[in-house]
Coordinates of C-alpha atoms and ligand atoms in Angstrom, one line a residue:
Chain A
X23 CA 0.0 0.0 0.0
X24 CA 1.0 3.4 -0.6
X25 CA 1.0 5.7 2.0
X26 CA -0.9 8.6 0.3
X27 CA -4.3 9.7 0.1
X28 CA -6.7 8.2 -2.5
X29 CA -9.0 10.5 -3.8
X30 CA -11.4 7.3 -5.5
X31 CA -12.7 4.3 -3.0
X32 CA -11.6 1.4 -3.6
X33 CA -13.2 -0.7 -6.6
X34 CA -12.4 -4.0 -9.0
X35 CA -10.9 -2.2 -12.4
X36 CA -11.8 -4.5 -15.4
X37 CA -10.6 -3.2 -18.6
X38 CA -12.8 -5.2 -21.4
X39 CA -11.1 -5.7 -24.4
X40 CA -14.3 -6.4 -26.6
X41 CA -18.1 -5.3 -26.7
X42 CA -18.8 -9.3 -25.9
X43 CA -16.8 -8.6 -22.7
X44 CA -17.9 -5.6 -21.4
X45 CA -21.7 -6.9 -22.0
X46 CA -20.5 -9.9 -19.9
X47 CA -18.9 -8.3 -17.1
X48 CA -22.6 -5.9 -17.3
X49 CA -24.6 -8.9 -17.0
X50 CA -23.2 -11.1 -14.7
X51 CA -22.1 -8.4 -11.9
X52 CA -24.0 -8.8 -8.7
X53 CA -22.3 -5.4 -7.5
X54 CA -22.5 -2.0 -8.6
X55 CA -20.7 -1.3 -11.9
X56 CA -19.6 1.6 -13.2
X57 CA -18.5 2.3 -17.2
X58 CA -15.5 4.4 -17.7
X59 CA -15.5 6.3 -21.1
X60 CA -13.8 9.6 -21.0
X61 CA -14.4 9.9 -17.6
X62 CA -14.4 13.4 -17.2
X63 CA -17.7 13.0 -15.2
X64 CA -17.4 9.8 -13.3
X65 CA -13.5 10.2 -12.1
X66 CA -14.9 13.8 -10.8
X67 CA -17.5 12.2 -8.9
X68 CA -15.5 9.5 -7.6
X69 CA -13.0 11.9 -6.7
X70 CA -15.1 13.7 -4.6
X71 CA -17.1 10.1 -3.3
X72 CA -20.3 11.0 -5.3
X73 CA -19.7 7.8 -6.7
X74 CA -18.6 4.6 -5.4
X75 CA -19.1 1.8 -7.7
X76 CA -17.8 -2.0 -7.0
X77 CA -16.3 -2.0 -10.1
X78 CA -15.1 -0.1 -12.5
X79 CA -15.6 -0.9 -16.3
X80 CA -13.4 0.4 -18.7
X81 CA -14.0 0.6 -22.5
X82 CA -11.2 2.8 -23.8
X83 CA -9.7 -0.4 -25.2
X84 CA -12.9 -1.5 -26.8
X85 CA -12.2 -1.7 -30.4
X86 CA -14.9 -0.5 -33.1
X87 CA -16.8 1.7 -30.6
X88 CA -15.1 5.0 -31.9
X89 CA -16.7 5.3 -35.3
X90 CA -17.9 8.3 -37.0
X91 CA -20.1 8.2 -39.6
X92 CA -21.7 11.8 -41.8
X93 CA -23.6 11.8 -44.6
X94 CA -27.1 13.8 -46.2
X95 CA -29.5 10.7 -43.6
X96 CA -27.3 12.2 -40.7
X97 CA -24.5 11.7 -38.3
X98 CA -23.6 7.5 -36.4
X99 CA -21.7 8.5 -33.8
X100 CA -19.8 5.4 -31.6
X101 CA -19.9 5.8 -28.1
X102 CA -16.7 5.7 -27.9
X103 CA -15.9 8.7 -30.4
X104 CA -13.7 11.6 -28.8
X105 CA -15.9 15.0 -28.9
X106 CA -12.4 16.5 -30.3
X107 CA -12.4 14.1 -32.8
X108 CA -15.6 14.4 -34.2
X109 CA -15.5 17.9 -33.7
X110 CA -12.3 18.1 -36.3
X111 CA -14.6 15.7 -38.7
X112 CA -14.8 16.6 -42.2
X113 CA -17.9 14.9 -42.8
X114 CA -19.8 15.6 -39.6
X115 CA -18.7 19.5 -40.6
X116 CA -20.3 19.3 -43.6
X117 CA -23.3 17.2 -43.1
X118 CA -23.9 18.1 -39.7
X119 CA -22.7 21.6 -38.7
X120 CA -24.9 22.2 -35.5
X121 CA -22.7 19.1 -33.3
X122 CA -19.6 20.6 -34.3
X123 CA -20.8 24.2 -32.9
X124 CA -22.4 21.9 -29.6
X125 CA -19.7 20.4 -29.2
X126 CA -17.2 23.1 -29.2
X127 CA -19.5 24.1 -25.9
X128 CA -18.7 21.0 -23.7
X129 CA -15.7 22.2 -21.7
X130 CA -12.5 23.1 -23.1
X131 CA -10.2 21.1 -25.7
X132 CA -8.7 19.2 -22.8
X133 CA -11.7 17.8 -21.3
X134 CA -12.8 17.3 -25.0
X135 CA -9.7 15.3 -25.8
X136 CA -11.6 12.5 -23.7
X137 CA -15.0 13.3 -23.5
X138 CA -17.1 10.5 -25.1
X139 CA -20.5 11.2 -27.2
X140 CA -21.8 8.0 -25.7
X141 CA -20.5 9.0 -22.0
X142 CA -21.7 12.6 -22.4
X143 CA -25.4 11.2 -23.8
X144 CA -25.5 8.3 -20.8
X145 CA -24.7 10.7 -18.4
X146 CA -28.0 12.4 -18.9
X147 CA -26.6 15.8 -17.2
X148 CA -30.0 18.6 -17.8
X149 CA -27.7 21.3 -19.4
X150 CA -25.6 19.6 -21.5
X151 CA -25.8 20.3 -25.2
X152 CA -25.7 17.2 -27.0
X153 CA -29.1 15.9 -25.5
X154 CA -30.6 18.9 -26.4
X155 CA -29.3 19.1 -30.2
X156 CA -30.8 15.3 -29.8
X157 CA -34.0 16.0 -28.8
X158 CA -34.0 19.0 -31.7
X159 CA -33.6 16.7 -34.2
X160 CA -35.3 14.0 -33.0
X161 CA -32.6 11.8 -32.8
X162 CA -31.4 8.1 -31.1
X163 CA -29.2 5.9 -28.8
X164 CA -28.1 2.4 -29.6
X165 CA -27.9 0.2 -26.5
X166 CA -26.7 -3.0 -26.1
X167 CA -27.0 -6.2 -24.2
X168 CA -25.9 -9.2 -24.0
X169 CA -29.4 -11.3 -23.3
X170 CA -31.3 -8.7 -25.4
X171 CA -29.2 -7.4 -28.1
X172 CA -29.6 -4.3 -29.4
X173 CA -32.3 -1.6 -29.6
X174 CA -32.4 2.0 -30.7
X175 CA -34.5 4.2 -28.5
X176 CA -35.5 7.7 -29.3
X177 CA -34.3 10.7 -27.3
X178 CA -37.7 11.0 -25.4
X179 CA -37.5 7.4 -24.3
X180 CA -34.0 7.9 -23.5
X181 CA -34.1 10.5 -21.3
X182 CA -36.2 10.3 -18.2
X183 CA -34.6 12.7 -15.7
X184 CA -31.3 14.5 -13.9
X185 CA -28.8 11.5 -14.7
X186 CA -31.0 9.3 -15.5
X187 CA -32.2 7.3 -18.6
X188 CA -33.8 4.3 -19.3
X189 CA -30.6 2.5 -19.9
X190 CA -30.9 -0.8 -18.0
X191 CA -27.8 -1.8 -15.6
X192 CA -27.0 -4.6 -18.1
X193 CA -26.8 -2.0 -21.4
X194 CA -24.1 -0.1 -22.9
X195 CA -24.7 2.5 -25.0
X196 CA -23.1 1.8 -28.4
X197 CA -24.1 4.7 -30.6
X198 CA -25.6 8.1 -30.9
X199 CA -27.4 8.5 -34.3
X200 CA -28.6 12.3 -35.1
X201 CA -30.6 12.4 -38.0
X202 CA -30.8 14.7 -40.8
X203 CA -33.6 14.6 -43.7
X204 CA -33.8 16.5 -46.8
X205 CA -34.3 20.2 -46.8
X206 CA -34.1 20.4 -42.1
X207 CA -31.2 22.7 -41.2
X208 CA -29.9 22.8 -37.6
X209 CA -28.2 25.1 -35.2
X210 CA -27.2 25.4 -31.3
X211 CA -26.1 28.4 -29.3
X212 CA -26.1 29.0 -25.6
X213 CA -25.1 31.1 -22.8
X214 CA -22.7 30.7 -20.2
X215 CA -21.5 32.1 -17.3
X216 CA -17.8 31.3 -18.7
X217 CA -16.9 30.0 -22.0
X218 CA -16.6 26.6 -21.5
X219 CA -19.0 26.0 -18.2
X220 CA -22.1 24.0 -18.4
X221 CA -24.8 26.6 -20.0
X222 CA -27.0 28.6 -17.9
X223 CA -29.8 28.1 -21.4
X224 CA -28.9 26.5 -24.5
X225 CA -30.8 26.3 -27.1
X226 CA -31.1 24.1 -30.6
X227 CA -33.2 24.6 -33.7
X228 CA -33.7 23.1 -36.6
X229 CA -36.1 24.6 -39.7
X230 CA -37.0 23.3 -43.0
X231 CA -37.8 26.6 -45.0
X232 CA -39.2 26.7 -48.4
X233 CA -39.4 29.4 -51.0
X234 CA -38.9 31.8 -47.8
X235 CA -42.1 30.4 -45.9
X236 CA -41.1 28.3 -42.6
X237 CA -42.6 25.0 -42.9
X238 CA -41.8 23.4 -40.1
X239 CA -39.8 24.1 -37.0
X240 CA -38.2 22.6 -33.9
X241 CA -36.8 24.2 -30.3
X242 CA -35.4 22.5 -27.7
X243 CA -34.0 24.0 -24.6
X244 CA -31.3 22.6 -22.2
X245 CA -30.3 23.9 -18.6
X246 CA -33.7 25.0 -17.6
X247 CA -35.3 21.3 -16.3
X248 CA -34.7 17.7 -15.6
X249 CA -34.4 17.0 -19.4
X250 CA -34.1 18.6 -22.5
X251 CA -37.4 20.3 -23.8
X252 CA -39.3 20.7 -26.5
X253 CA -40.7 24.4 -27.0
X254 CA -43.6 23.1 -28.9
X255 CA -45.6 26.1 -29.0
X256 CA -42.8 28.0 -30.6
X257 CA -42.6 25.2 -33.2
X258 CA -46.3 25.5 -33.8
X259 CA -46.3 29.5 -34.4
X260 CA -43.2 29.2 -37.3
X261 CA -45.1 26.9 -39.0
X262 CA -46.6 28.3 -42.2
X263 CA -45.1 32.1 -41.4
X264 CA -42.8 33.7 -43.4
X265 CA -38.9 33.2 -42.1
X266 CA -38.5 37.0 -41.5
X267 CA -36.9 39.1 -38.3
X268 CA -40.8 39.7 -37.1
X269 CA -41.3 35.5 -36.8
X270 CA -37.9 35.7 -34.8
X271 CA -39.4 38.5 -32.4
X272 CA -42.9 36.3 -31.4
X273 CA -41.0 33.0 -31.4
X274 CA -38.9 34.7 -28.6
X275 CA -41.9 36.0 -27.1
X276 CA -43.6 33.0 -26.9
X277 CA -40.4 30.9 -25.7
X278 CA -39.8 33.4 -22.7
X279 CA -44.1 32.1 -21.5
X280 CA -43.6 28.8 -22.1
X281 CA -39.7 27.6 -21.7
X282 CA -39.7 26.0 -18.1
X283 CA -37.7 27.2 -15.6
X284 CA -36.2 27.4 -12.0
X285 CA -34.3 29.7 -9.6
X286 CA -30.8 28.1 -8.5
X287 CA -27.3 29.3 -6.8
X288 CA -26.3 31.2 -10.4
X289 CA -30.0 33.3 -12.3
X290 CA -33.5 33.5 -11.5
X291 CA -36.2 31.8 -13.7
X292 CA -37.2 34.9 -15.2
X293 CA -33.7 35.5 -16.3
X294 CA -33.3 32.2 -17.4
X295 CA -36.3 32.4 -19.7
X296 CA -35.5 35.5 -21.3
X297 CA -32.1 34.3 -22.1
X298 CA -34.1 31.2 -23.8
X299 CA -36.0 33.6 -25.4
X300 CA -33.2 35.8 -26.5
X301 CA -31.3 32.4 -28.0
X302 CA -34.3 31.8 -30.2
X303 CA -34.2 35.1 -31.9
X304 CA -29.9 35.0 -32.0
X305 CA -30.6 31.3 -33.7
X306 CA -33.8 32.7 -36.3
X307 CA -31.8 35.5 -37.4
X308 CA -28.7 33.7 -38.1
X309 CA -30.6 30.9 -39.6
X310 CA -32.6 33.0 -41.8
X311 CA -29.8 35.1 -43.1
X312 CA -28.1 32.1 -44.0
X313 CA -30.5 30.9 -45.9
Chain B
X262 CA -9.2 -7.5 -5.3
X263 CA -9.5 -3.6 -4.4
X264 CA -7.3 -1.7 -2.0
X265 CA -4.5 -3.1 -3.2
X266 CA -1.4 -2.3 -6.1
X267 CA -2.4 -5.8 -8.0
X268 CA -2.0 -3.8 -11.4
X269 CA 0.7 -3.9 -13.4
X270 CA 1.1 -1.2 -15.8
X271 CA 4.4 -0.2 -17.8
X272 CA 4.3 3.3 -19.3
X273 CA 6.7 5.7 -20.7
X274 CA 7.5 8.5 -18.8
X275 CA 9.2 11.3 -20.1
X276 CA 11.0 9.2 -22.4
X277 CA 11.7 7.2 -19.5
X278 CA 10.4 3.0 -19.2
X279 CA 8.5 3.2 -16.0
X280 CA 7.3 -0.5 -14.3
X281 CA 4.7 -0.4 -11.6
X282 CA 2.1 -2.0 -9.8
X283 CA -1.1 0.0 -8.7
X284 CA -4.4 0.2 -7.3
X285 CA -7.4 0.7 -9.7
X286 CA -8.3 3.6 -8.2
X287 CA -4.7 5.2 -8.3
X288 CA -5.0 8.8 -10.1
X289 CA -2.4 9.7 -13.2
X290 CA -1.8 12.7 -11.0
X291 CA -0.7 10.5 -7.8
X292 CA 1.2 7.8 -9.8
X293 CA 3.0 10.8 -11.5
X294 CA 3.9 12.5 -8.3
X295 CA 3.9 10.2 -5.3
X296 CA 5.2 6.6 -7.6
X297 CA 7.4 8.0 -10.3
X298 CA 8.5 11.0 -8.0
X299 CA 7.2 14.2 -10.7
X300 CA 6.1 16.4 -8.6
X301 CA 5.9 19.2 -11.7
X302 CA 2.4 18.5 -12.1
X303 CA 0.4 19.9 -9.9
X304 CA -2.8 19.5 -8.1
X305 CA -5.9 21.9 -6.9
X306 CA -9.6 21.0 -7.7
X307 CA -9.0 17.2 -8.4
X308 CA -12.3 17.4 -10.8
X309 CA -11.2 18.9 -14.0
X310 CA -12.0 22.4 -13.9
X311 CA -8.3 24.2 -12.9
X312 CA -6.2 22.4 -15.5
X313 CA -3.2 22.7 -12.9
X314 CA -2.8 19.1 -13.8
X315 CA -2.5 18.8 -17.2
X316 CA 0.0 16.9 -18.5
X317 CA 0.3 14.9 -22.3
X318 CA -0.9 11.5 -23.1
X319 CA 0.1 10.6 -26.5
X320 CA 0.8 14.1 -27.4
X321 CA -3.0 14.7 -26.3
X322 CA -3.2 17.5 -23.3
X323 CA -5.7 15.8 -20.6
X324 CA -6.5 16.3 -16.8
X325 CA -4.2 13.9 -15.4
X326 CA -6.5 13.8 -11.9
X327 CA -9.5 12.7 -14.3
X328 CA -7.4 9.7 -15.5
X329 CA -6.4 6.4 -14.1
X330 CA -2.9 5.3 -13.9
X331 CA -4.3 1.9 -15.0
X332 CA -5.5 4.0 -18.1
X333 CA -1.9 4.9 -19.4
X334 CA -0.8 1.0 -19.5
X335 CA 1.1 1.2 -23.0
X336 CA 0.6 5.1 -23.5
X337 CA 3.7 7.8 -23.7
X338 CA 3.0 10.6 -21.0
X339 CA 5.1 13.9 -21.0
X340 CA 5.1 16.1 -17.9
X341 CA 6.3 19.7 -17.2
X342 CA 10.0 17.8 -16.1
X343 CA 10.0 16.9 -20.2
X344 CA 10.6 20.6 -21.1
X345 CA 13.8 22.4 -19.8
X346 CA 15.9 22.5 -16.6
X347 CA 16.2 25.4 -14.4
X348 CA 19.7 26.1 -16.0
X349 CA 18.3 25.3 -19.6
X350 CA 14.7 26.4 -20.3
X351 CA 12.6 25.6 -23.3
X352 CA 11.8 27.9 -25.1
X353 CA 8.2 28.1 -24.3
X354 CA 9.8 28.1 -20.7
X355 CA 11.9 31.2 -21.6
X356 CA 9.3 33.2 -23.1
X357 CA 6.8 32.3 -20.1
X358 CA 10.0 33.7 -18.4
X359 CA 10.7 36.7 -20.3
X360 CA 7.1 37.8 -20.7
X361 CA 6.4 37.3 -17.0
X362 CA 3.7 35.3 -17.4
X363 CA 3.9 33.8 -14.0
X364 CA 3.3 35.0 -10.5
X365 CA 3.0 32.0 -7.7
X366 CA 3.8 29.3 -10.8
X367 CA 1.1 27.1 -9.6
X368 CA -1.1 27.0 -12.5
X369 CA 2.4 27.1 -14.6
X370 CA 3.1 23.2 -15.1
X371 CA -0.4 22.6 -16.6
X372 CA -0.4 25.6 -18.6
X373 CA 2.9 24.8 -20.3
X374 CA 1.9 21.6 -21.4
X375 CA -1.2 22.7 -23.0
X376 CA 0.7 25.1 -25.1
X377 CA 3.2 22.3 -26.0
X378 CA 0.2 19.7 -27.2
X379 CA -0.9 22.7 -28.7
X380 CA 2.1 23.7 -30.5
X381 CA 2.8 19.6 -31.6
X382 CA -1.0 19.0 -32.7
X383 CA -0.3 21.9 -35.2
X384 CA -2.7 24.3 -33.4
X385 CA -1.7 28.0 -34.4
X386 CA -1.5 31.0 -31.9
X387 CA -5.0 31.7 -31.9
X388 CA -6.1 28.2 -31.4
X389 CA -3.9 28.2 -28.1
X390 CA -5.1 31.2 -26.8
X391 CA -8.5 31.4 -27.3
X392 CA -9.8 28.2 -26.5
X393 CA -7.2 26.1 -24.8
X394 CA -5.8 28.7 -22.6
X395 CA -9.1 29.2 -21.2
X396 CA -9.0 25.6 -19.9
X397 CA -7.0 27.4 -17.1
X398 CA -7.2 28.7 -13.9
X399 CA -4.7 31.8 -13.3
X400 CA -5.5 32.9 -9.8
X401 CA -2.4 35.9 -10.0
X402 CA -1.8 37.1 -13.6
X403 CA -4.9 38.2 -14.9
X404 CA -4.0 35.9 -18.1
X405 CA -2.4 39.3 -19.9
X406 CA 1.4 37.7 -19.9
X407 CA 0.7 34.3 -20.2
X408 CA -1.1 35.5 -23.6
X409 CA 2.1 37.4 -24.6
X410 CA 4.6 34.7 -23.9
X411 CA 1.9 32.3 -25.9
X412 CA 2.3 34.9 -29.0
X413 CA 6.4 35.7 -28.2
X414 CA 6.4 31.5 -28.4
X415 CA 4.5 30.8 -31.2
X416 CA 6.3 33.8 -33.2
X417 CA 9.9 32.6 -32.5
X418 CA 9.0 29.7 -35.2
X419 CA 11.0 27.1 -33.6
X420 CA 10.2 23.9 -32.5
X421 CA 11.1 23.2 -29.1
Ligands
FAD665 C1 -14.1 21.2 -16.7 C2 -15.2 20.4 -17.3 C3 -16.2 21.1 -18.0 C4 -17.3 20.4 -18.6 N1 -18.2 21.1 -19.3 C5 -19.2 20.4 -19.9 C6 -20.2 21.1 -20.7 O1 -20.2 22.4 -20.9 N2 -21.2 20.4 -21.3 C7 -21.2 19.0 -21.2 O2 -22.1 18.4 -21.8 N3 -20.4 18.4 -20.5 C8 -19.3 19.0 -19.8 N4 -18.4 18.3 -19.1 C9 -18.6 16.9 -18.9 C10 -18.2 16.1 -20.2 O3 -17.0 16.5 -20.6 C11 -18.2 14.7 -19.8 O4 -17.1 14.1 -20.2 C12 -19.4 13.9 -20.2 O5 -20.6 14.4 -19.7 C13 -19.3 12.4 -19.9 O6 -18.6 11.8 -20.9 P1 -17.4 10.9 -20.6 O7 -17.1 10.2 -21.9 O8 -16.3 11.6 -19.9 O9 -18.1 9.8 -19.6 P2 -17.7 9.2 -18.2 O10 -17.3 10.3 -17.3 O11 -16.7 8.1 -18.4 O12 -19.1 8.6 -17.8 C14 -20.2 9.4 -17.5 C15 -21.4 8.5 -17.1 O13 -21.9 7.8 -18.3 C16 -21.7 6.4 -18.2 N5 -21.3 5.9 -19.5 C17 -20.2 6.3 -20.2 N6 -20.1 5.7 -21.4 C18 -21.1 4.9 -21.4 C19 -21.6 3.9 -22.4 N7 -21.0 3.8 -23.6 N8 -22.7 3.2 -22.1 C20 -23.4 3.4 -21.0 N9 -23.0 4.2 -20.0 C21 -21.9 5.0 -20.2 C22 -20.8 6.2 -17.1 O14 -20.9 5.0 -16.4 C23 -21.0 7.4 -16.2 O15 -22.2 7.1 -15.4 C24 -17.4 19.0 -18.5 C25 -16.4 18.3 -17.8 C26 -15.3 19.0 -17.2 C27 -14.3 18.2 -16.5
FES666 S1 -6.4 19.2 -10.5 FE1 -6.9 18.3 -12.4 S2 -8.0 19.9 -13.3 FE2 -7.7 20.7 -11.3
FES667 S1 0.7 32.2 -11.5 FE1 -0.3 31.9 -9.6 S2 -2.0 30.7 -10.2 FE2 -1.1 31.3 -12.1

């Protein structure tokens, strides 16, 4: 033993070499197990005791869990994937523009060096951006078990509360599949208190304009409840209205009444709404003139 | 078994081949200080949000206290000890040094090696300063000269 301080408790470390393996070790464990992707969230909390699993389940040596696929149906992200690898993907850039902004908003490039998409879905945290560009575009997670195989459940299945999905004990999240059809753009923005922290409100939307006319729309919000939301009355008021900087003023208007939101240690509700409010208008206009 | 050194990890250090048994729940930070002795990387927060700790794996600048030593079985990691010597700075070292872009030097070690993944990723200046340096905590400069020495380092042209 070494005589200094451990910051962790103490735990069984298993680093699976295959998916078949880590599915095993998920299975058959009568403790507590805990995956390790990038573990920029579970080493922090088991640094500071929030977490003290039995054992600790490595995938970093997973092979074929890192892929990352872009083309004109949409982005298949591995679990495994690096945020500053995808980030720096050619493909994803061009097919999927909004994750590369999103994901320039988790952290900073040294967190992101590590930071999994799978680990940063699975960890279900209410103001991180990726679940929110998820629920925007109405997109998926691939789990996987070993007694069930796999299934791909959408964002609203997925994610049921603060840190918490409907991942079963036994499942590993494989994938993250964000969708794109023909004519939907998509963008994210947010505010922060400090580039890089979690964001106070973050919004992403995604449009599908024709011949200047909106024809359909979708909003979702992070940071301001147990899950992303959709903003569906927003959505319902673009549809059919011309894309123009008066739309942008009533779809803020009507995201700062019905965007959800608390008081906590950093902004009141009412300033939390209004910055919802404001990111809607930021996103429309940017949106619009890009069209 | 937990609570006790039962893995074995070999690792390169600093160039250096470094053997060792440890516990699964031994941090890269420890290992690197309290096993292999480097006490140049520092420690503060211990969740990822100083960047004090930062050190290379694979040429990759990560928060060594959000990393297992387990993790770096087979993996290259470069600490602040891989740049100069007192008597024989780098020169990222001598431009942090000439541009006073230190106070107390406690966020210095993690800073440095941000730059230097920076710098070997093929990041340019702006790259380094606008978004990586933020991944630090300064609690004396006020940023100003660690900017300056970034931009006197990256405009010297050299490789260290
Ligand atoms: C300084 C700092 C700033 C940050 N800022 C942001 C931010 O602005 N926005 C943001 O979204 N995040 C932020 N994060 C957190 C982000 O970087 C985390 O890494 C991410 O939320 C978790 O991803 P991970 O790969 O590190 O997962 P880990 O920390 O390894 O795991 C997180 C959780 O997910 C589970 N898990 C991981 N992978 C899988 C899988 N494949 N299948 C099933 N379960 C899995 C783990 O068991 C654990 O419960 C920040 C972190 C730091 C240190
Ligand atoms: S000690 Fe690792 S980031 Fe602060
Ligand atoms: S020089 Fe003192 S914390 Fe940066």
């Amino acid at each position: 033993m070494k005589g200094y301080c451990m910051k962790p408790g103490p735990f069984r470390y298993i680093a699976a070499q295959s998916v078949e393996e880590a599915l095993d070790v998920l299975a058959s464990a009568e403790e507590d197990v805990a995956i390790l992707a990038g573990g920029q969230s579970l080493v922090s909390l088991m640094n500071l005791r929030l977490a003290r699993p039995d054992i600790v389940l490595d995938i970093n040596r997973v092979p074929g869990l890192a892929t990352v696929q872009a083309d004109d149906s949409g982005a298949r992200i591995g679990a495994l994937a690096r945020a500053a690898v995808v980030e720096r993907d050619a493909s994803v850039g061009r097919y999927v523009p909004a994750l590369i902004t999103a994901i320039g908003h988790i952290g900073h490039p040294q967190v992101r060096n590590r930071t999994t998409i799978g680990g940063n879905v699975a960890h279900a945290d209410p103001s991180s951006e990726l679940p929110g560009l998820l629920a925007c575009m109405e997109g998926t997670v691939t789990l996987a078990s070993a007694s069930r195989g796999a299934r791909e459940v959408g964002w609203d299945e997925f994610f049921i509360s603060v840190f918490t999905t409907c991942k079963e004990p036994d499942e590993l999240v494989t994938s993250v599949n964000f969708p794109m059809a023909p004519g939907w753009r998509y963008a994210y923005d947010e505010v922060a208190t400090r580039h890089g922290d979690y964001p106070l409100a973050g919004v992403s939307m995604g449009l599908r304009v024709d011949g200047g006319v909106v024809q359909e729309a979708r909003v979702s919000v992070v940071g301001v409840a147990d899950r992303p939301v959709r903003l569906s009355s927003v959505e319902a008021a673009a549809a059919g209205q011309d894309a123009s900087a008066a739309l942008a003023r009533d779809m803020a208007g009507i995201a700062r009444t019905e965007c959800p939101a608390s008081d906590d240690a950093h902004v009141s509700a009412e300033h939390r709404r209004w910055l919802a409010g404001t990111l809607v208008s930021r996103l429309m206009a940017s949106m619009v003139d890009a069209a | 078994m937990t609570g006790e050194p039962d893995i074995r990890i070999t690792t390169t250090v600093n160039d250096v081949t470094v053997e060792a048994q440890v516990e699964g729940r031994t941090l890269l930070s420890d290992f690197l200080r309290h096993d292999v002795g480097l006490t140049g990387t520092h420690v503060a927060c211990e969740h990822g949000v100083c960047g004090a700790c930062t050190v290379l794996v694979d040429d990759q600048p990560v928060r060594s206290c959000l990393m297992l030593a387990a993790q770096v079985d087979g993996c290259r990691v470069d600490t602040v000890e891989s740049l100069g010597t007192q008597d024989d700075l780098s020169p990222l070292q001598s431009a942090m040094w000439a541009e006073h872009g230190l106070q107390c030097g406690f966020c210095t070690p993690g800073i440095l090696m941000t730059v230097e993944g920076g710098r070997r990723a093929g990041l340019d200046v702006r790259q380094v300063v606008e978004d990586a340096l933020p991944g630090h905590l300064c609690r004396c400069t006020g940023y100003q000269n660690i900017r300056n020495a970034i931009e006197s380092y990256f405009a010297q042209g050299v490789q260290a």
